[in-house]
Amino acid sequence: MSPYTASEFLQLAHYLDNEVQITTFKIQFMDFVSTKMKNRHNDQIEVVASEESGFESILEDVSKMDFDEIFSKLTEVKNSKFENIKNIRIIPDIDSPIDISDYFSEEGKPFKNHNLCNWPYNQVAINTAGDVYWHIRCYNNYKLGNLANASLSEIFMKSKEAVEFRKSFKKNNNLFPACARCCGSMQRTKINNPLYKKLLKPFFNI
């Protein structure tokens, strides 16, 4: 979902419904880091810096979005009876046109029910040189270690870079300012979720 695709998803759902069997048709709002989000992050977070991404170039187009119309289409696609689409999923949870406006705001404040990320606790990315990162798109200039020098378990659990990152992450309620419009924060993982607690236990002894 972006300013360029906001008017197309309902038409796309109906088109695909005639062609293929679909378990889940997912409408996910675009990831971005605005200048204001970047500046807030870099003022507050010492362990890793952020850059803006994917927002300044569409500011003018965001200002032209008709949030009432988009919300109406989202409501219609949720309530439609499709023949071949079993489930409709909209990420994040949108309850009103104001939610859409808030999501696409330059401020990029944490979004309701989507203000937590668990990626630094349950995944890593490894490139062909053996360098280890959190995720292919998350602070990919922040290297946790290299497999030539330590095991993946040691890097993930005990490396100085991983420990310092998680310490800062926890201090900021498990969501950095630059992460508030990332798909990682859109998963609705609750801190009291049993699986999440199990994942965090080795790090925070909870």
JSON list of N, CA, C and O in Angstrom, two decimals, residues 65 90 97-98 110 118 137 148 152 168-169 199:
[
{"chain": "A", "resi": 65, "resn": "MET", "atom": "N", "xyz": [-3.37, 11.79, -1.14]},
{"chain": "A", "resi": 65, "resn": "MET", "atom": "CA", "xyz": [-4.13, 10.57, -0.85]},
{"chain": "A", "resi": 65, "resn": "MET", "atom": "C", "xyz": [-5.48, 10.91, -0.23]},
{"chain": "A", "resi": 65, "resn": "MET", "atom": "O", "xyz": [-5.58, 11.77, 0.64]},
{"chain": "A", "resi": 90, "resn": "ILE", "atom": "N", "xyz": [-5.01, -7.29, 6.40]},
{"chain": "A", "resi": 90, "resn": "ILE", "atom": "CA", "xyz": [-4.57, -5.91, 6.21]},
{"chain": "A", "resi": 90, "resn": "ILE", "atom": "C", "xyz": [-3.60, -5.56, 7.33]},
{"chain": "A", "resi": 90, "resn": "ILE", "atom": "O", "xyz": [-3.90, -5.72, 8.51]},
{"chain": "A", "resi": 97, "resn": "PRO", "atom": "N", "xyz": [-10.15, 6.26, 8.75]},
{"chain": "A", "resi": 97, "resn": "PRO", "atom": "CA", "xyz": [-9.29, 7.04, 7.85]},
{"chain": "A", "resi": 97, "resn": "PRO", "atom": "C", "xyz": [-8.16, 7.74, 8.59]},
{"chain": "A", "resi": 97, "resn": "PRO", "atom": "O", "xyz": [-7.08, 7.93, 8.03]},
{"chain": "A", "resi": 98, "resn": "ILE", "atom": "N", "xyz": [-8.39, 8.09, 9.85]},
{"chain": "A", "resi": 98, "resn": "ILE", "atom": "CA", "xyz": [-7.35, 8.76, 10.64]},
{"chain": "A", "resi": 98, "resn": "ILE", "atom": "C", "xyz": [-6.15, 7.84, 10.83]},
{"chain": "A", "resi": 98, "resn": "ILE", "atom": "O", "xyz": [-5.00, 8.27, 10.83]},
{"chain": "A", "resi": 110, "resn": "PRO", "atom": "N", "xyz": [5.26, 5.48, 16.86]},
{"chain": "A", "resi": 110, "resn": "PRO", "atom": "CA", "xyz": [4.83, 4.08, 16.97]},
{"chain": "A", "resi": 110, "resn": "PRO", "atom": "C", "xyz": [3.34, 3.93, 16.73]},
{"chain": "A", "resi": 110, "resn": "PRO", "atom": "O", "xyz": [2.53, 4.70, 17.25]},
{"chain": "A", "resi": 118, "resn": "ASN", "atom": "N", "xyz": [10.48, -8.12, 17.27]},
{"chain": "A", "resi": 118, "resn": "ASN", "atom": "CA", "xyz": [11.19, -9.24, 17.90]},
{"chain": "A", "resi": 118, "resn": "ASN", "atom": "C", "xyz": [12.34, -9.76, 17.05]},
{"chain": "A", "resi": 118, "resn": "ASN", "atom": "O", "xyz": [12.96, -10.76, 17.39]},
{"chain": "A", "resi": 137, "resn": "ARG", "atom": "N", "xyz": [17.46, -6.26, 5.64]},
{"chain": "A", "resi": 137, "resn": "ARG", "atom": "CA", "xyz": [17.11, -4.84, 5.47]},
{"chain": "A", "resi": 137, "resn": "ARG", "atom": "C", "xyz": [17.20, -4.03, 6.76]},
{"chain": "A", "resi": 137, "resn": "ARG", "atom": "O", "xyz": [16.87, -2.86, 6.76]},
{"chain": "A", "resi": 148, "resn": "ALA", "atom": "N", "xyz": [33.74, -17.01, 10.31]},
{"chain": "A", "resi": 148, "resn": "ALA", "atom": "CA", "xyz": [35.12, -17.50, 10.31]},
{"chain": "A", "resi": 148, "resn": "ALA", "atom": "C", "xyz": [35.77, -17.34, 11.67]},
{"chain": "A", "resi": 148, "resn": "ALA", "atom": "O", "xyz": [36.76, -18.01, 11.98]},
{"chain": "A", "resi": 152, "resn": "LEU", "atom": "N", "xyz": [27.75, -19.33, 14.95]},
{"chain": "A", "resi": 152, "resn": "LEU", "atom": "CA", "xyz": [26.55, -18.49, 14.84]},
{"chain": "A", "resi": 152, "resn": "LEU", "atom": "C", "xyz": [25.91, -18.29, 16.21]},
{"chain": "A", "resi": 152, "resn": "LEU", "atom": "O", "xyz": [25.45, -17.19, 16.53]},
{"chain": "A", "resi": 168, "resn": "SER", "atom": "N", "xyz": [20.35, -1.59, 24.07]},
{"chain": "A", "resi": 168, "resn": "SER", "atom": "CA", "xyz": [19.76, -0.32, 23.64]},
{"chain": "A", "resi": 168, "resn": "SER", "atom": "C", "xyz": [18.33, -0.52, 23.17]},
{"chain": "A", "resi": 168, "resn": "SER", "atom": "O", "xyz": [17.45, 0.31, 23.42]},
{"chain": "A", "resi": 169, "resn": "PHE", "atom": "N", "xyz": [18.08, -1.63, 22.50]},
{"chain": "A", "resi": 169, "resn": "PHE", "atom": "CA", "xyz": [16.75, -1.94, 21.99]},
{"chain": "A", "resi": 169, "resn": "PHE", "atom": "C", "xyz": [15.76, -2.08, 23.14]},
{"chain": "A", "resi": 169, "resn": "PHE", "atom": "O", "xyz": [14.65, -1.54, 23.11]},
{"chain": "A", "resi": 199, "resn": "LEU", "atom": "N", "xyz": [11.35, -16.63, 23.68]},
{"chain": "A", "resi": 199, "resn": "LEU", "atom": "CA", "xyz": [12.45, -16.13, 22.87]},
{"chain": "A", "resi": 199, "resn": "LEU", "atom": "C", "xyz": [13.34, -15.17, 23.65]},
{"chain": "A", "resi": 199, "resn": "LEU", "atom": "O", "xyz": [14.56, -15.16, 23.51]}
]
